CSV table of C-alpha atoms and ligand atoms in Angstrom, one decimal:
chain,number,residue,atom,x,y,z
A,1,UNK,CA,-120.2,216.0,3.0
A,2,UNK,CA,-116.7,215.0,4.1
A,3,UNK,CA,-116.7,217.9,6.6
A,4,UNK,CA,-120.3,217.5,7.7
A,5,UNK,CA,-119.8,213.8,8.6
A,6,UNK,CA,-117.4,214.8,11.3
A,7,UNK,CA,-120.1,216.1,13.6
A,8,UNK,CA,-122.7,213.4,13.1
A,9,UNK,CA,-123.8,210.9,15.8
A,10,UNK,CA,-122.5,207.8,13.9
A,11,UNK,CA,-120.1,205.1,15.1
A,12,UNK,CA,-118.4,205.1,11.7
A,13,UNK,CA,-117.9,207.2,8.6
A,14,UNK,CA,-117.0,205.8,5.3
A,15,UNK,CA,-115.6,207.9,2.5
A,16,UNK,CA,-116.4,206.6,-0.9
A,17,UNK,CA,-114.3,206.1,-4.0
A,18,UNK,CA,-116.8,203.6,-5.6
A,19,UNK,CA,-120.3,203.9,-6.9
A,20,UNK,CA,-121.1,207.4,-5.6
A,21,UNK,CA,-118.0,208.8,-7.5
A,22,UNK,CA,-118.2,209.2,-11.3
A,23,UNK,CA,-115.3,207.5,-13.3
A,24,UNK,CA,-113.9,210.9,-14.3
A,25,UNK,CA,-113.9,212.1,-10.7
A,26,UNK,CA,-112.1,209.1,-9.1
A,27,UNK,CA,-108.6,210.7,-9.2
A,28,UNK,CA,-109.7,213.9,-7.5
A,29,UNK,CA,-111.8,212.0,-5.0
A,30,UNK,CA,-108.7,210.1,-3.9
A,31,UNK,CA,-107.0,213.4,-3.2
A,32,UNK,CA,-110.1,214.8,-1.4
A,33,UNK,CA,-110.3,211.8,0.8
A,34,UNK,CA,-106.6,211.8,1.7
A,35,UNK,CA,-106.9,215.5,2.6
A,36,UNK,CA,-110.0,214.9,4.7
A,37,UNK,CA,-108.5,212.0,6.6
A,38,UNK,CA,-105.3,213.9,7.3
A,39,UNK,CA,-107.2,217.0,8.4
A,40,UNK,CA,-108.9,214.8,11.1
A,41,UNK,CA,-111.8,215.8,13.3
A,42,UNK,CA,-113.6,212.4,13.1
A,43,UNK,CA,-113.3,211.9,16.9
A,44,UNK,CA,-113.6,208.2,17.8
A,45,UNK,CA,-115.5,207.3,14.7
A,46,UNK,CA,-114.1,204.4,12.7
A,47,UNK,CA,-112.7,205.9,9.5
A,48,UNK,CA,-113.2,203.8,6.5
A,49,UNK,CA,-112.6,204.3,2.8
A,50,UNK,CA,-114.5,202.3,0.2
A,51,UNK,CA,-112.2,201.5,-2.8
A,52,UNK,CA,-113.4,200.2,-6.1
A,53,UNK,CA,-113.8,196.4,-6.6
A,54,UNK,CA,-111.1,194.2,-8.1
A,55,UNK,CA,-112.9,193.8,-11.5
A,56,UNK,CA,-112.2,197.5,-12.2
A,57,UNK,CA,-108.9,199.1,-13.0
A,58,UNK,CA,-109.0,201.4,-10.1
A,59,UNK,CA,-108.6,199.3,-6.9
A,60,UNK,CA,-104.8,199.1,-6.6
A,61,UNK,CA,-104.4,202.9,-7.1
A,62,UNK,CA,-107.2,203.6,-4.7
A,63,UNK,CA,-105.5,201.5,-2.0
A,64,UNK,CA,-101.9,202.7,-2.7
A,65,UNK,CA,-102.8,206.4,-2.9
A,66,UNK,CA,-105.0,206.5,0.2
A,67,UNK,CA,-103.0,204.2,2.5
A,68,UNK,CA,-99.6,205.6,1.5
A,69,UNK,CA,-100.8,209.1,2.1
A,70,UNK,CA,-103.3,208.8,4.9
A,71,UNK,CA,-102.6,205.3,6.4
A,72,UNK,CA,-102.2,206.6,9.9
A,73,UNK,CA,-105.5,208.3,9.9
A,74,UNK,CA,-107.5,205.4,8.5
A,75,UNK,CA,-109.0,202.4,10.3
A,76,UNK,CA,-110.5,200.2,7.5
A,77,UNK,CA,-110.7,199.7,3.8
A,78,UNK,CA,-114.1,198.6,2.5
A,79,UNK,CA,-113.9,196.2,-0.4
A,80,UNK,CA,-117.2,196.2,-2.4
A,81,UNK,CA,-118.6,193.3,-4.6
A,82,UNK,CA,-116.3,190.7,-3.0
A,83,UNK,CA,-116.7,187.4,-4.8
A,84,UNK,CA,-114.3,185.1,-3.1
A,85,UNK,CA,-111.6,184.8,-0.4
A,86,UNK,CA,-108.8,185.4,-3.0
A,87,UNK,CA,-110.0,189.0,-3.4
A,88,UNK,CA,-109.6,189.5,0.3
A,89,UNK,CA,-106.1,187.9,0.2
A,90,UNK,CA,-105.1,190.2,-2.6
A,91,UNK,CA,-106.1,193.3,-0.6
A,92,UNK,CA,-104.5,191.9,2.6
A,93,UNK,CA,-101.2,191.4,0.7
A,94,UNK,CA,-101.3,194.8,-0.8
A,95,UNK,CA,-102.0,196.5,2.6
A,96,UNK,CA,-99.2,194.5,4.2
A,97,UNK,CA,-96.7,195.7,1.6
A,98,UNK,CA,-97.8,199.3,1.9
A,99,UNK,CA,-97.7,199.2,5.8
A,100,UNK,CA,-94.2,197.8,5.7
A,101,UNK,CA,-93.0,200.3,3.1
A,102,UNK,CA,-94.5,203.3,5.0
A,103,UNK,CA,-93.5,202.1,8.5
A,104,UNK,CA,-97.1,201.6,9.6
A,105,UNK,CA,-98.1,199.0,12.1
A,106,UNK,CA,-98.6,195.8,10.0
A,107,UNK,CA,-102.2,194.5,10.2
A,108,UNK,CA,-103.8,197.5,11.9
A,109,UNK,CA,-105.9,198.5,9.0
A,110,UNK,CA,-109.0,196.3,8.8
A,111,UNK,CA,-111.1,195.1,5.9
A,112,UNK,CA,-114.9,195.5,5.6
A,113,UNK,CA,-116.3,193.1,2.9
A,114,UNK,CA,-119.4,194.0,1.0
A,115,UNK,CA,-121.5,191.0,-0.2
A,116,UNK,CA,-123.3,192.2,-3.3
A,117,UNK,CA,-123.7,189.3,-5.7
A,118,UNK,CA,-124.5,185.6,-5.8
A,119,UNK,CA,-120.8,184.6,-6.0
A,120,UNK,CA,-120.0,186.6,-2.8
A,121,UNK,CA,-123.0,185.1,-1.0
A,122,UNK,CA,-122.0,181.5,-2.0
A,123,UNK,CA,-118.5,182.1,-0.7
A,124,UNK,CA,-119.4,184.3,2.3
A,125,UNK,CA,-118.0,181.9,4.9
A,126,UNK,CA,-114.6,181.7,3.2
A,127,UNK,CA,-114.6,185.5,2.8
A,128,UNK,CA,-115.4,186.1,6.5
A,129,UNK,CA,-112.5,183.7,7.4
A,130,UNK,CA,-110.1,184.9,4.8
A,131,UNK,CA,-108.0,187.3,6.9
A,132,UNK,CA,-107.7,188.5,10.5
A,133,UNK,CA,-108.1,192.0,9.0
A,134,UNK,CA,-111.8,191.3,8.3
A,135,UNK,CA,-113.9,193.3,10.7
A,136,UNK,CA,-117.4,193.4,9.2
A,137,UNK,CA,-119.5,191.6,6.6
A,138,UNK,CA,-121.9,194.0,4.9
A,139,UNK,CA,-125.0,193.4,2.9
A,140,UNK,CA,-125.1,195.6,-0.3
A,141,UNK,CA,-128.7,195.4,-1.2
A,142,UNK,CA,-128.8,197.6,-4.3
A,143,UNK,CA,-126.0,195.8,-6.2
A,144,UNK,CA,-127.2,192.4,-4.8
A,145,UNK,CA,-130.8,193.0,-6.1
A,146,UNK,CA,-129.4,194.0,-9.5
A,147,UNK,CA,-127.0,191.0,-9.7
A,148,UNK,CA,-129.7,188.4,-9.1
A,149,UNK,CA,-132.2,190.1,-11.4
A,150,UNK,CA,-134.7,190.9,-8.7
A,151,UNK,CA,-137.7,192.4,-10.3
A,152,UNK,CA,-137.9,195.8,-8.5
A,153,UNK,CA,-136.2,199.2,-8.3
A,154,UNK,CA,-136.8,199.9,-4.6
A,155,UNK,CA,-133.9,198.9,-2.5
A,156,UNK,CA,-134.7,196.9,0.7
A,157,UNK,CA,-138.5,196.7,0.1
A,158,UNK,CA,-140.2,193.5,-0.9
A,159,UNK,CA,-140.3,193.0,-4.7
A,160,UNK,CA,-143.9,193.4,-6.0
A,161,UNK,CA,-145.5,190.0,-6.5
A,162,UNK,CA,-143.5,188.3,-3.7
A,163,UNK,CA,-146.1,187.8,-1.0
A,164,UNK,CA,-144.7,184.8,0.9
A,165,UNK,CA,-142.4,186.2,3.6
A,166,UNK,CA,-139.3,188.2,3.3
A,167,UNK,CA,-137.4,188.1,0.0
A,168,UNK,CA,-134.1,189.1,1.9
A,169,UNK,CA,-134.3,186.6,4.7
A,170,UNK,CA,-132.0,184.0,3.1
A,171,UNK,CA,-129.4,186.5,2.2
A,172,UNK,CA,-129.4,188.3,5.5
A,173,UNK,CA,-129.2,185.0,7.4
A,174,UNK,CA,-126.3,183.7,5.4
A,175,UNK,CA,-124.4,186.9,6.0
A,176,UNK,CA,-125.2,186.8,9.7
A,177,UNK,CA,-124.2,183.2,10.1
A,178,UNK,CA,-120.9,183.8,8.3
A,179,UNK,CA,-120.2,186.8,10.5
A,180,UNK,CA,-121.1,185.1,13.7
A,181,UNK,CA,-119.2,181.9,12.9
A,182,UNK,CA,-116.1,184.0,12.4
A,183,UNK,CA,-116.7,186.6,15.2
A,184,UNK,CA,-117.2,189.6,12.8
A,185,UNK,CA,-119.8,192.3,12.8
A,186,UNK,CA,-122.8,192.0,10.4
A,187,UNK,CA,-123.9,195.2,8.9
A,188,UNK,CA,-127.0,196.0,6.7
A,189,UNK,CA,-126.5,198.3,3.8
A,190,UNK,CA,-128.3,201.4,2.5
A,191,UNK,CA,-131.9,202.5,2.2
A,192,UNK,CA,-132.1,204.9,-0.7
A,193,UNK,CA,-135.5,206.5,0.0
A,194,UNK,CA,-133.9,209.1,2.3
A,195,UNK,CA,-137.1,211.1,2.7
A,196,UNK,CA,-139.0,208.0,4.0
A,197,UNK,CA,-138.1,207.6,7.7
A,198,UNK,CA,-140.9,205.0,8.2
A,199,UNK,CA,-139.5,202.9,5.4
A,200,UNK,CA,-136.0,203.2,6.8
A,201,UNK,CA,-137.2,202.2,10.2
A,202,UNK,CA,-139.2,199.2,8.8
A,203,UNK,CA,-136.2,197.8,6.9
A,204,UNK,CA,-133.8,198.5,9.8
A,205,UNK,CA,-136.0,196.6,12.2
A,206,UNK,CA,-135.9,193.6,10.0
A,207,UNK,CA,-132.1,193.2,10.2
A,208,UNK,CA,-131.9,194.4,13.8
A,209,UNK,CA,-134.4,191.8,14.9
A,210,UNK,CA,-132.3,189.0,13.3
A,211,UNK,CA,-129.2,190.1,15.1
A,212,UNK,CA,-127.4,192.5,12.7
A,213,UNK,CA,-125.1,195.0,14.5
A,214,UNK,CA,-126.0,198.1,12.5
A,215,UNK,CA,-127.1,199.7,9.2
A,216,UNK,CA,-125.7,202.3,6.9
A,217,UNK,CA,-127.1,205.8,6.9
A,218,UNK,CA,-127.1,207.9,3.8
A,219,UNK,CA,-128.7,211.0,5.3
A,220,UNK,CA,-128.5,212.7,8.8
A,221,UNK,CA,-132.2,212.0,9.3
A,222,UNK,CA,-131.6,208.3,9.2
A,223,UNK,CA,-129.1,208.4,12.1
A,224,UNK,CA,-131.4,208.7,15.1
A,225,UNK,CA,-133.6,205.9,13.7
A,226,UNK,CA,-130.6,203.6,13.3
A,227,UNK,CA,-129.3,204.4,16.7
A,228,UNK,CA,-132.7,203.6,18.3
A,229,UNK,CA,-133.5,200.5,16.3
A,230,UNK,CA,-130.1,198.9,16.8
A,231,UNK,CA,-130.1,199.6,20.6
A,232,UNK,CA,-132.2,197.5,22.9
A,233,UNK,CA,-135.5,198.9,24.2
A,234,UNK,CA,-135.1,200.3,27.7
A,235,UNK,CA,-137.3,197.6,29.2
A,236,UNK,CA,-135.3,194.9,27.5
A,237,UNK,CA,-132.0,196.4,28.6
A,238,UNK,CA,-133.3,196.6,32.2
A,239,UNK,CA,-134.5,193.0,32.1
A,240,UNK,CA,-131.2,191.8,30.7
A,241,UNK,CA,-129.2,193.5,33.4
A,242,UNK,CA,-131.6,192.0,36.0
A,243,UNK,CA,-131.1,188.5,34.6
A,244,UNK,CA,-127.3,188.9,34.7
A,245,UNK,CA,-127.4,190.1,38.3
A,246,UNK,CA,-129.9,187.4,39.4
A,247,UNK,CA,-128.0,184.6,37.7
A,248,UNK,CA,-124.8,185.8,39.2
A,249,UNK,CA,-126.4,185.7,42.7
A,250,UNK,CA,-128.2,182.4,42.4
A,251,UNK,CA,-125.2,180.5,41.0
A,252,UNK,CA,-123.0,181.9,43.9
A,253,UNK,CA,-122.6,180.1,47.2
A,254,UNK,CA,-124.7,182.8,48.9
A,255,UNK,CA,-127.5,182.3,46.4
A,256,UNK,CA,-127.5,178.5,46.8
A,257,UNK,CA,-125.2,177.5,43.9
A,258,UNK,CA,-128.3,176.9,41.7
A,259,UNK,CA,-128.1,176.8,37.9
A,260,UNK,CA,-131.9,177.1,37.1
A,261,UNK,CA,-134.1,179.4,39.1
A,262,UNK,CA,-137.2,181.5,38.9
A,263,UNK,CA,-136.9,185.2,38.3
A,264,UNK,CA,-140.5,186.5,38.6
A,265,UNK,CA,-142.5,184.2,36.3
A,266,UNK,CA,-139.5,183.2,34.2
A,267,UNK,CA,-137.1,180.3,34.6
A,268,UNK,CA,-133.5,181.5,34.0
A,269,UNK,CA,-130.4,179.4,33.4
A,270,UNK,CA,-127.1,179.7,31.6
A,271,UNK,CA,-128.7,180.1,28.2
A,272,UNK,CA,-130.8,183.0,29.6
A,273,UNK,CA,-127.5,184.6,30.8
A,274,UNK,CA,-126.1,184.3,27.3
A,275,UNK,CA,-129.1,186.0,25.7
A,276,UNK,CA,-129.1,188.7,28.4
A,277,UNK,CA,-125.4,189.3,27.7
A,278,UNK,CA,-126.2,190.1,24.1
A,279,UNK,CA,-128.9,192.7,24.9
A,280,UNK,CA,-126.9,194.1,27.8
A,281,UNK,CA,-123.7,194.5,25.7
A,282,UNK,CA,-125.6,196.4,23.0
A,283,UNK,CA,-127.2,198.6,25.7
A,284,UNK,CA,-123.9,199.3,27.4
A,285,UNK,CA,-122.2,200.1,24.0
A,286,UNK,CA,-125.1,202.5,23.3
A,287,UNK,CA,-124.5,204.2,26.7
A,288,UNK,CA,-127.8,203.2,28.2
A,289,UNK,CA,-128.4,203.4,31.9
A,290,UNK,CA,-130.4,200.8,33.8
A,291,UNK,CA,-133.5,201.9,35.7
A,292,UNK,CA,-133.9,198.9,38.0
A,293,UNK,CA,-131.6,196.9,40.2
A,294,UNK,CA,-131.7,193.3,41.5
A,295,UNK,CA,-132.4,192.8,45.2
A,296,UNK,CA,-131.5,189.4,46.5
A,297,UNK,CA,-134.3,187.8,48.5
A,298,UNK,CA,-134.1,188.4,52.3
A,299,UNK,CA,-133.6,185.7,54.9
B,1,GLV,C1,-124.3,199.2,-1.6
B,1,GLV,O1,-123.2,199.4,-2.0
B,1,GLV,C2,-125.4,198.6,-2.3
B,1,GLV,O2,-125.1,198.2,-3.4
B,1,GLV,O3,-126.5,198.4,-1.7
B,2,MG,MG1,-123.0,198.5,-3.9
């Protein structure tokens, strides 16, 4: 898996020391991860290692062993089951000491915080603001569902009996608000039914529609779906670029220095430009090409 991940069309890869590694295998897993990071080959993917959470006895050794031995080849540490800002402070301080000791650039290694329980969600704003190292806030649905006693075993799907809307809406929105208020990425977690591409698509579309930036993939088959769902549709990307060009033109002296104008049947103004910028940025980041261009009116 460590090797295979190198060639996959993902933006990021995370190497796990937490829940996918049995307690007796943790020590070997640290060594495997250090070797894989130092061997390289991950291209421009963000390289993240998920350590164990602070309530275990493994966290400090995970961080020390991985960062001391592979700190130059690592971009982020993912901290699971974060409950409060103090847990981010603790990781930040530990990283800073290791970076100083090893002669690494202080502050380069980022932190990804997984929100996986009620305490974490209650404190998510403080967690997102706790350190400049924080890069992403991640929803961990499996642990979250367990921690609040949700009455289901199927991660990401609506719990049977809940028929009034989306059981995850409140959680997703709180995470998204904390991320946006602090200028961090918001990432949706795993979908475990890896042989159900339709289910993966359905659940991804939910968080993508709200504004999340991406979702975990557990299997190569989930990758093209995630890349599609979290990119704009071609027609939306084209429309966004058109709005940006039109707004640019109409607000200029040549275009009449106007702030609110008609583009086809739609009135556009500064708020339209901001919405268009969101869609256009996602499209550009995904390498999309526009298929229409804006023509200023003649005469
Ligand atoms: C991921 O770690 C999850 O618990 O969903
Ligand atoms: Mg988890």
